[in-house]
């Protein structure tokens, strides 16, 4: 196996606030009392129903700073991630579900706006060009989502809009969401999709997995890619990529092993049902290769990594679709050495850096880094 020595780009890094007060103080006065009564650091975030939760509370044991929760300390993130792996860039995407897992849609709208302000005023004001981030999109009101994108999009470190919800109970290709994609397309921002509390708390009427809430964290963790598959199929069915030709969708923390099955079945059914989708001019798998990027974490932990690669290789354009991610600081994150041992030599430069750089229009780095480390 060749040793990859290039720069790394990480598309899934979870950051958060040291205290909920950082968000509460940015809310309009009418919402501060509501926010201050919600339990926990997550403000209005809940875990999977009837679930025991992940080991250790969801974060790696060494990621908790002296003050605040994991993901709230830039110095610790710099030490454990940015400097350790000589990162070229990382995309900060909040903690899973820091979004519209909120029953009151008006409060949810105000909360998202306060979180976006906090992000710009704290993390994105740090003098470190390796830090990029996203505009968190409020989900209950599409017109407000468009307004929030337009308000935040001009920030030089904002590279995408983040959807972590299904607040309206519709898959993401539904035409009701198209104004959001038009706003992202016009702002030259990508669409990052990270399924979160908006679905697994069932606040928007959409189940996190089919057939109802999982009983254990185990079956939740195994099955949650179901929704990502439905969202991708929906984006194709409703012609989103023909309508917005420069838009790319980055599917975050949804696994990768399901992709060969989905691509094959999309193409097979397109042959006999294409009359239902007059906007599609090509096979669905070709759209996937051009418009969809999938982060590597969680990469399937097979005892035979070559078997996973053989399956993925059946997908046209897979070497352009995969983008490296660590999921820092979560307990099940994948470090670069883990991924280097599972990727073909000829894929590594693309997966570790170039695919992400091309997606977000980042220039090539000036120097070579150290080999990837565990």
Tab-separated table of C-alpha atoms in Angstrom:
chain	number	residue	atom	x	y	z
A	1	UNK	CA	0.000	0.000	0.000
A	2	UNK	CA	1.302	3.433	-0.947
A	3	UNK	CA	1.513	5.998	1.845
A	4	UNK	CA	-0.620	9.066	1.135
A	5	UNK	CA	1.343	12.243	1.892
A	6	UNK	CA	-1.001	14.955	0.689
A	7	UNK	CA	-3.104	17.415	2.626
A	8	UNK	CA	-6.367	16.252	4.174
A	9	UNK	CA	-9.842	17.790	4.024
A	10	UNK	CA	-12.415	16.699	6.590
A	11	UNK	CA	-16.064	17.330	5.706
A	12	UNK	CA	-17.685	16.280	8.977
A	13	UNK	CA	-16.465	18.013	12.125
A	14	UNK	CA	-18.934	18.723	14.921
A	15	UNK	CA	-18.522	21.941	16.867
A	16	UNK	CA	-20.759	23.406	19.539
A	17	UNK	CA	-21.056	26.089	22.198
A	18	UNK	CA	-19.413	26.044	25.600
A	19	UNK	CA	-22.730	26.892	27.247
A	20	UNK	CA	-26.330	27.260	25.998
A	21	UNK	CA	-26.104	30.836	27.285
A	22	UNK	CA	-24.041	31.670	24.184
A	23	UNK	CA	-27.135	30.958	22.073
A	24	UNK	CA	-29.774	32.193	24.502
A	25	UNK	CA	-28.196	35.653	24.712
A	26	UNK	CA	-28.489	35.951	20.920
A	27	UNK	CA	-32.209	35.154	20.859
A	28	UNK	CA	-34.892	37.827	20.776
A	29	UNK	CA	-36.080	38.610	24.309
A	30	UNK	CA	-39.418	36.859	23.802
A	31	UNK	CA	-37.666	33.515	23.272
A	32	UNK	CA	-35.037	33.655	26.010
A	33	UNK	CA	-37.318	32.369	28.725
A	34	UNK	CA	-38.449	29.504	26.500
A	35	UNK	CA	-34.875	28.536	25.672
A	36	UNK	CA	-33.620	28.730	29.235
A	37	UNK	CA	-36.169	26.179	30.417
A	38	UNK	CA	-35.114	23.473	27.918
A	39	UNK	CA	-32.982	20.729	29.422
A	40	UNK	CA	-29.376	20.042	28.524
A	41	UNK	CA	-26.634	21.698	26.547
A	42	UNK	CA	-28.312	20.830	23.282
A	43	UNK	CA	-31.191	23.246	23.933
A	44	UNK	CA	-34.074	21.528	22.124
A	45	UNK	CA	-32.360	18.313	21.000
A	46	UNK	CA	-33.457	14.797	21.785
A	47	UNK	CA	-31.948	11.416	21.059
A	48	UNK	CA	-33.560	8.419	19.328
A	49	UNK	CA	-36.794	7.406	20.985
A	50	UNK	CA	-36.529	4.404	23.330
A	51	UNK	CA	-32.783	4.279	22.753
A	52	UNK	CA	-30.070	3.652	25.304
A	53	UNK	CA	-27.782	5.972	23.373
A	54	UNK	CA	-24.251	5.486	22.073
A	55	UNK	CA	-21.320	4.395	24.238
A	56	UNK	CA	-19.867	7.144	26.408
A	57	UNK	CA	-22.598	9.608	25.462
A	58	UNK	CA	-21.623	9.872	21.810
A	59	UNK	CA	-18.105	11.334	22.038
A	60	UNK	CA	-14.588	9.934	22.263
A	61	UNK	CA	-13.230	9.862	25.773
A	62	UNK	CA	-10.397	12.346	25.295
A	63	UNK	CA	-12.444	15.027	23.531
A	64	UNK	CA	-14.014	16.707	26.553
A	65	UNK	CA	-12.291	20.005	27.418
A	66	UNK	CA	-11.913	21.399	30.935
A	67	UNK	CA	-14.867	23.702	30.309
A	68	UNK	CA	-17.791	22.863	28.028
A	69	UNK	CA	-18.830	19.755	26.099
A	70	UNK	CA	-16.837	17.902	23.404
A	71	UNK	CA	-16.521	19.989	20.254
A	72	UNK	CA	-16.683	23.326	22.080
A	73	UNK	CA	-12.915	23.940	22.389
A	74	UNK	CA	-10.965	25.236	19.401
A	75	UNK	CA	-7.556	24.658	21.087
A	76	UNK	CA	-8.412	21.010	21.750
A	77	UNK	CA	-9.759	20.541	18.225
A	78	UNK	CA	-6.614	22.131	16.841
A	79	UNK	CA	-4.453	19.730	18.850
A	80	UNK	CA	-6.445	16.545	18.236
A	81	UNK	CA	-7.506	17.110	14.627
A	82	UNK	CA	-6.235	20.160	12.741
A	83	UNK	CA	-2.547	19.934	13.665
A	84	UNK	CA	-2.321	16.222	14.311
A	85	UNK	CA	-3.382	15.367	10.764
A	86	UNK	CA	-2.114	18.532	9.078
A	87	UNK	CA	-5.573	19.386	7.798
A	88	UNK	CA	-5.918	21.715	4.847
A	89	UNK	CA	-9.544	22.467	5.735
A	90	UNK	CA	-12.393	21.162	7.818
A	91	UNK	CA	-16.103	21.883	7.510
A	92	UNK	CA	-17.717	22.625	10.865
A	93	UNK	CA	-21.261	21.280	10.883
A	94	UNK	CA	-22.540	21.780	14.439
A	95	UNK	CA	-23.578	18.828	16.557
A	96	UNK	CA	-26.034	16.442	14.955
A	97	UNK	CA	-29.492	17.894	15.337
A	98	UNK	CA	-28.571	21.452	16.307
A	99	UNK	CA	-31.471	22.422	14.144
A	100	UNK	CA	-35.193	21.997	14.009
A	101	UNK	CA	-35.825	19.170	16.424
A	102	UNK	CA	-38.208	21.775	17.857
A	103	UNK	CA	-41.976	21.524	18.179
A	104	UNK	CA	-42.620	25.271	17.958
A	105	UNK	CA	-41.687	26.340	14.423
A	106	UNK	CA	-41.389	30.018	15.352
A	107	UNK	CA	-38.959	29.226	18.147
A	108	UNK	CA	-37.071	26.929	15.760
A	109	UNK	CA	-36.677	29.752	13.281
A	110	UNK	CA	-35.322	32.124	15.938
A	111	UNK	CA	-33.027	29.428	17.308
A	112	UNK	CA	-31.447	28.714	13.930
A	113	UNK	CA	-30.818	32.406	13.343
A	114	UNK	CA	-29.158	32.730	16.768
A	115	UNK	CA	-26.985	29.664	16.099
A	116	UNK	CA	-25.841	31.051	12.747
A	117	UNK	CA	-24.940	34.358	14.418
A	118	UNK	CA	-23.051	32.510	17.165
A	119	UNK	CA	-21.146	30.508	14.549
A	120	UNK	CA	-20.025	33.602	12.632
A	121	UNK	CA	-19.126	35.578	15.754
A	122	UNK	CA	-17.197	32.820	17.521
A	123	UNK	CA	-15.708	29.997	15.462
A	124	UNK	CA	-15.585	31.764	12.096
A	125	UNK	CA	-13.901	34.786	13.646
A	126	UNK	CA	-10.930	32.605	14.672
A	127	UNK	CA	-7.814	33.458	12.684
A	128	UNK	CA	-7.454	30.015	11.126
A	129	UNK	CA	-8.107	29.620	7.410
A	130	UNK	CA	-8.556	25.886	7.861
A	131	UNK	CA	-12.011	26.464	9.359
A	132	UNK	CA	-15.003	26.530	7.024
A	133	UNK	CA	-18.634	26.038	7.952
A	134	UNK	CA	-22.265	25.994	6.858
A	135	UNK	CA	-25.413	28.043	7.190
A	136	UNK	CA	-27.884	26.102	9.305
A	137	UNK	CA	-31.196	26.109	7.439
A	138	UNK	CA	-34.513	26.462	9.316
A	139	UNK	CA	-36.863	23.798	8.046
A	140	UNK	CA	-40.420	24.637	9.010
A	141	UNK	CA	-40.835	27.700	6.773
A	142	UNK	CA	-39.272	27.544	3.329
A	143	UNK	CA	-39.430	31.302	2.766
A	144	UNK	CA	-37.586	31.875	6.045
A	145	UNK	CA	-35.022	29.267	5.007
A	146	UNK	CA	-34.356	31.215	1.808
A	147	UNK	CA	-34.059	34.465	3.760
A	148	UNK	CA	-31.576	32.894	6.183
A	149	UNK	CA	-29.417	31.565	3.342
A	150	UNK	CA	-29.384	35.002	1.725
A	151	UNK	CA	-28.511	36.619	5.059
A	152	UNK	CA	-25.548	34.353	5.840
A	153	UNK	CA	-24.273	33.231	2.426
A	154	UNK	CA	-21.878	36.113	1.854
A	155	UNK	CA	-19.628	35.125	4.761
A	156	UNK	CA	-16.320	34.012	3.185
A	157	UNK	CA	-16.068	30.876	5.352
A	158	UNK	CA	-19.591	29.617	4.617
A	159	UNK	CA	-19.433	26.920	1.916
A	160	UNK	CA	-22.796	25.135	2.098
A	161	UNK	CA	-26.251	25.038	3.560
A	162	UNK	CA	-26.865	22.305	6.118
A	163	UNK	CA	-30.078	20.310	6.289
A	164	UNK	CA	-30.378	18.067	9.313
A	165	UNK	CA	-34.146	17.833	9.435
A	166	UNK	CA	-37.278	16.670	7.675
A	167	UNK	CA	-39.560	19.155	9.346
A	168	UNK	CA	-42.341	18.968	6.771
A	169	UNK	CA	-42.350	15.174	6.619
A	170	UNK	CA	-41.419	15.129	2.931
A	171	UNK	CA	-38.312	13.659	1.273
A	172	UNK	CA	-35.862	16.348	0.243
A	173	UNK	CA	-36.565	16.253	-3.481
A	174	UNK	CA	-40.111	17.492	-2.935
A	175	UNK	CA	-40.818	20.672	-4.920
A	176	UNK	CA	-41.756	22.422	-1.672
A	177	UNK	CA	-38.016	22.589	-0.883
A	178	UNK	CA	-36.877	23.801	-4.320
A	179	UNK	CA	-36.715	27.498	-3.350
A	180	UNK	CA	-34.057	26.489	-0.813
A	181	UNK	CA	-31.996	24.806	-3.520
A	182	UNK	CA	-32.430	27.790	-5.816
A	183	UNK	CA	-31.064	30.064	-3.079
A	184	UNK	CA	-28.077	27.773	-2.507
A	185	UNK	CA	-27.478	27.481	-6.261
A	186	UNK	CA	-27.583	31.249	-6.752
A	187	UNK	CA	-25.180	31.750	-3.823
A	188	UNK	CA	-22.837	29.056	-5.206
A	189	UNK	CA	-23.199	27.036	-2.017
A	190	UNK	CA	-23.453	23.267	-1.816
A	191	UNK	CA	-26.195	21.313	-0.010
A	192	UNK	CA	-24.938	19.331	2.989
A	193	UNK	CA	-27.387	16.721	4.272
A	194	UNK	CA	-26.839	15.317	7.760
A	195	UNK	CA	-29.913	13.622	9.149
A	196	UNK	CA	-30.446	14.664	12.751
A	197	UNK	CA	-32.838	15.365	15.571
A	198	UNK	CA	-35.508	16.750	13.265
A	199	UNK	CA	-36.169	13.174	12.192
A	200	UNK	CA	-35.102	10.924	15.006
A	201	UNK	CA	-37.170	12.857	17.518
A	202	UNK	CA	-40.071	12.627	15.038
A	203	UNK	CA	-40.826	16.322	15.513
A	204	UNK	CA	-41.683	16.803	11.855
A	205	UNK	CA	-43.778	13.706	11.328
A	206	UNK	CA	-41.021	11.758	9.542
A	207	UNK	CA	-39.567	8.599	11.075
A	208	UNK	CA	-35.805	8.243	11.336
A	209	UNK	CA	-36.054	4.658	10.048
A	210	UNK	CA	-38.850	2.725	8.372
A	211	UNK	CA	-41.543	0.943	10.387
A	212	UNK	CA	-41.242	3.102	13.500
A	213	UNK	CA	-38.773	4.098	16.195
A	214	UNK	CA	-35.924	1.647	16.909
A	215	UNK	CA	-35.892	-0.037	20.304
A	216	UNK	CA	-32.119	0.091	20.766
A	217	UNK	CA	-29.302	2.356	19.687
A	218	UNK	CA	-27.905	-0.689	17.872
A	219	UNK	CA	-30.699	-0.982	15.318
A	220	UNK	CA	-30.900	2.790	14.995
A	221	UNK	CA	-27.174	2.960	14.213
A	222	UNK	CA	-27.415	0.119	11.683
A	223	UNK	CA	-30.515	1.352	9.872
A	224	UNK	CA	-30.410	5.151	9.763
A	225	UNK	CA	-29.008	5.257	6.175
A	226	UNK	CA	-32.527	4.345	5.013
A	227	UNK	CA	-33.539	8.000	4.998
A	228	UNK	CA	-30.460	9.107	3.082
A	229	UNK	CA	-31.351	6.664	0.307
A	230	UNK	CA	-34.901	7.994	0.137
A	231	UNK	CA	-33.726	11.601	0.018
A	232	UNK	CA	-31.340	10.881	-2.873
A	233	UNK	CA	-33.985	9.022	-4.843
A	234	UNK	CA	-36.388	11.903	-4.243
A	235	UNK	CA	-33.883	14.503	-5.486
A	236	UNK	CA	-33.626	12.527	-8.726
A	237	UNK	CA	-37.351	11.892	-9.110
A	238	UNK	CA	-38.134	15.592	-8.875
A	239	UNK	CA	-35.378	16.702	-11.262
A	240	UNK	CA	-33.412	18.807	-8.781
A	241	UNK	CA	-30.095	18.291	-10.577
A	242	UNK	CA	-31.508	19.270	-13.966
A	243	UNK	CA	-33.151	22.317	-12.444
A	244	UNK	CA	-30.011	23.404	-10.536
A	245	UNK	CA	-27.100	22.073	-12.617
A	246	UNK	CA	-24.300	23.425	-10.411
A	247	UNK	CA	-25.745	22.107	-7.152
A	248	UNK	CA	-23.956	19.245	-5.425
A	249	UNK	CA	-25.344	17.308	-2.480
A	250	UNK	CA	-22.933	16.124	0.212
A	251	UNK	CA	-24.382	13.196	2.172
A	252	UNK	CA	-22.769	13.246	5.610
A	253	UNK	CA	-22.424	10.430	8.149
A	254	UNK	CA	-24.852	8.142	6.391
A	255	UNK	CA	-22.541	5.266	5.508
A	256	UNK	CA	-21.512	4.209	1.995
A	257	UNK	CA	-22.195	0.478	1.659
A	258	UNK	CA	-25.784	0.976	0.517
A	259	UNK	CA	-24.781	2.975	-2.550
A	260	UNK	CA	-24.239	0.061	-5.004
A	261	UNK	CA	-27.701	-1.329	-4.267
A	262	UNK	CA	-29.335	2.086	-4.653
A	263	UNK	CA	-27.518	2.982	-7.882
A	264	UNK	CA	-28.323	-0.382	-9.453
A	265	UNK	CA	-31.995	-0.265	-8.539
A	266	UNK	CA	-32.424	3.344	-9.631
A	267	UNK	CA	-31.092	2.456	-13.087
A	268	UNK	CA	-33.031	-0.800	-13.371
A	269	UNK	CA	-36.357	0.799	-12.529
A	270	UNK	CA	-35.647	3.852	-14.662
A	271	UNK	CA	-35.666	1.620	-17.732
A	272	UNK	CA	-39.331	0.736	-17.260
A	273	UNK	CA	-40.656	3.748	-15.317
A	274	UNK	CA	-38.890	6.665	-16.976
A	275	UNK	CA	-42.212	8.074	-18.222
A	276	UNK	CA	-42.876	9.108	-14.620
A	277	UNK	CA	-39.770	11.311	-14.630
A	278	UNK	CA	-39.770	13.371	-17.840
A	279	UNK	CA	-37.125	15.777	-16.561
A	280	UNK	CA	-34.407	13.113	-16.319
A	281	UNK	CA	-32.255	13.028	-19.443
A	282	UNK	CA	-29.712	10.457	-18.235
A	283	UNK	CA	-29.541	7.324	-16.122
A	284	UNK	CA	-29.931	8.097	-12.422
A	285	UNK	CA	-26.490	6.677	-11.609
A	286	UNK	CA	-24.909	9.254	-13.911
A	287	UNK	CA	-26.513	12.063	-11.921
A	288	UNK	CA	-25.188	10.508	-8.739
A	289	UNK	CA	-21.630	10.543	-10.030
A	290	UNK	CA	-21.856	14.188	-11.110
A	291	UNK	CA	-23.903	15.706	-8.284
A	292	UNK	CA	-23.580	13.570	-5.150
A	293	UNK	CA	-20.680	13.360	-2.698
A	294	UNK	CA	-20.686	10.928	0.215
A	295	UNK	CA	-18.487	11.232	3.281
A	296	UNK	CA	-16.530	8.151	4.244
A	297	UNK	CA	-17.495	7.961	7.909
A	298	UNK	CA	-18.902	5.542	8.936
A	299	UNK	CA	-17.042	3.404	6.420
A	300	UNK	CA	-18.165	-0.217	6.499
A	301	UNK	CA	-15.927	-2.117	8.933
A	302	UNK	CA	-15.680	-5.367	6.987
A	303	UNK	CA	-13.086	-7.986	7.884
A	304	UNK	CA	-12.330	-7.955	4.158
A	305	UNK	CA	-11.887	-4.299	3.077
A	306	UNK	CA	-11.306	-5.397	-0.521
A	307	UNK	CA	-14.836	-6.803	-0.586
A	308	UNK	CA	-16.282	-3.384	0.245
A	309	UNK	CA	-14.177	-1.765	-2.483
A	310	UNK	CA	-15.290	-4.352	-5.036
A	311	UNK	CA	-18.911	-3.566	-4.281
A	312	UNK	CA	-18.378	0.205	-4.383
A	313	UNK	CA	-16.507	-0.108	-7.666
A	314	UNK	CA	-19.736	-1.164	-9.371
A	315	UNK	CA	-20.973	2.417	-8.977
A	316	UNK	CA	-20.099	4.604	-11.935
A	317	UNK	CA	-17.944	7.512	-10.753
A	318	UNK	CA	-17.504	6.272	-7.180
A	319	UNK	CA	-13.903	7.513	-7.074
A	320	UNK	CA	-15.263	11.058	-7.574
A	321	UNK	CA	-18.024	10.701	-4.982
A	322	UNK	CA	-16.245	9.696	-1.781
A	323	UNK	CA	-14.914	12.460	0.482
A	324	UNK	CA	-12.949	11.902	3.661
A	325	UNK	CA	-14.482	12.672	7.054
A	326	UNK	CA	-13.594	11.894	10.652
A	327	UNK	CA	-16.852	12.730	12.466
A	328	UNK	CA	-14.745	14.366	15.193
A	329	UNK	CA	-15.331	14.252	18.163
A	330	UNK	CA	-17.822	11.369	18.041
A	331	UNK	CA	-17.011	7.975	19.528
A	332	UNK	CA	-17.237	6.078	16.233
A	333	UNK	CA	-15.092	8.458	14.170
A	334	UNK	CA	-12.635	7.221	11.530
A	335	UNK	CA	-9.071	8.526	11.531
A	336	UNK	CA	-6.998	8.889	8.334
A	337	UNK	CA	-4.911	5.750	8.915
A	338	UNK	CA	-8.057	3.664	9.245
A	339	UNK	CA	-9.289	4.963	5.889
A	340	UNK	CA	-5.877	4.698	4.193
A	341	UNK	CA	-5.848	0.976	5.020
A	342	UNK	CA	-9.218	0.519	3.328
A	343	UNK	CA	-8.893	2.579	0.159
A	344	UNK	CA	-7.148	1.585	-3.065
A	345	UNK	CA	-3.944	3.519	-3.627
A	346	UNK	CA	-5.364	5.117	-6.757
A	347	UNK	CA	-8.386	6.515	-4.845
A	348	UNK	CA	-6.564	8.076	-1.929
A	349	UNK	CA	-5.626	11.473	-3.312
A	350	UNK	CA	-9.186	12.005	-4.544
A	351	UNK	CA	-10.891	10.789	-1.381
A	352	UNK	CA	-8.575	12.484	1.108
A	353	UNK	CA	-8.572	15.843	-0.625
A	354	UNK	CA	-9.361	16.477	-4.276
A	355	UNK	CA	-13.041	15.529	-4.371
A	356	UNK	CA	-13.835	17.889	-1.511
A	357	UNK	CA	-11.646	20.648	-2.939
A	358	UNK	CA	-13.366	20.371	-6.325
A	359	UNK	CA	-16.818	20.358	-4.717
A	360	UNK	CA	-16.216	23.502	-2.662
A	361	UNK	CA	-13.915	25.172	-5.231
A	362	UNK	CA	-10.810	25.241	-3.033
A	363	UNK	CA	-7.375	25.685	-4.653
A	364	UNK	CA	-4.548	23.177	-4.347
A	365	UNK	CA	-2.265	23.427	-1.289
A	366	UNK	CA	1.247	24.775	-1.588
A	367	UNK	CA	3.117	21.954	0.134
A	368	UNK	CA	3.140	18.245	0.866
A	369	UNK	CA	2.146	17.086	4.338
A	370	UNK	CA	3.352	14.246	6.514
A	371	UNK	CA	2.024	10.725	5.894
A	372	UNK	CA	-1.408	10.075	7.365
A	373	UNK	CA	-1.244	8.910	10.977
A	374	UNK	CA	-3.448	6.946	13.307
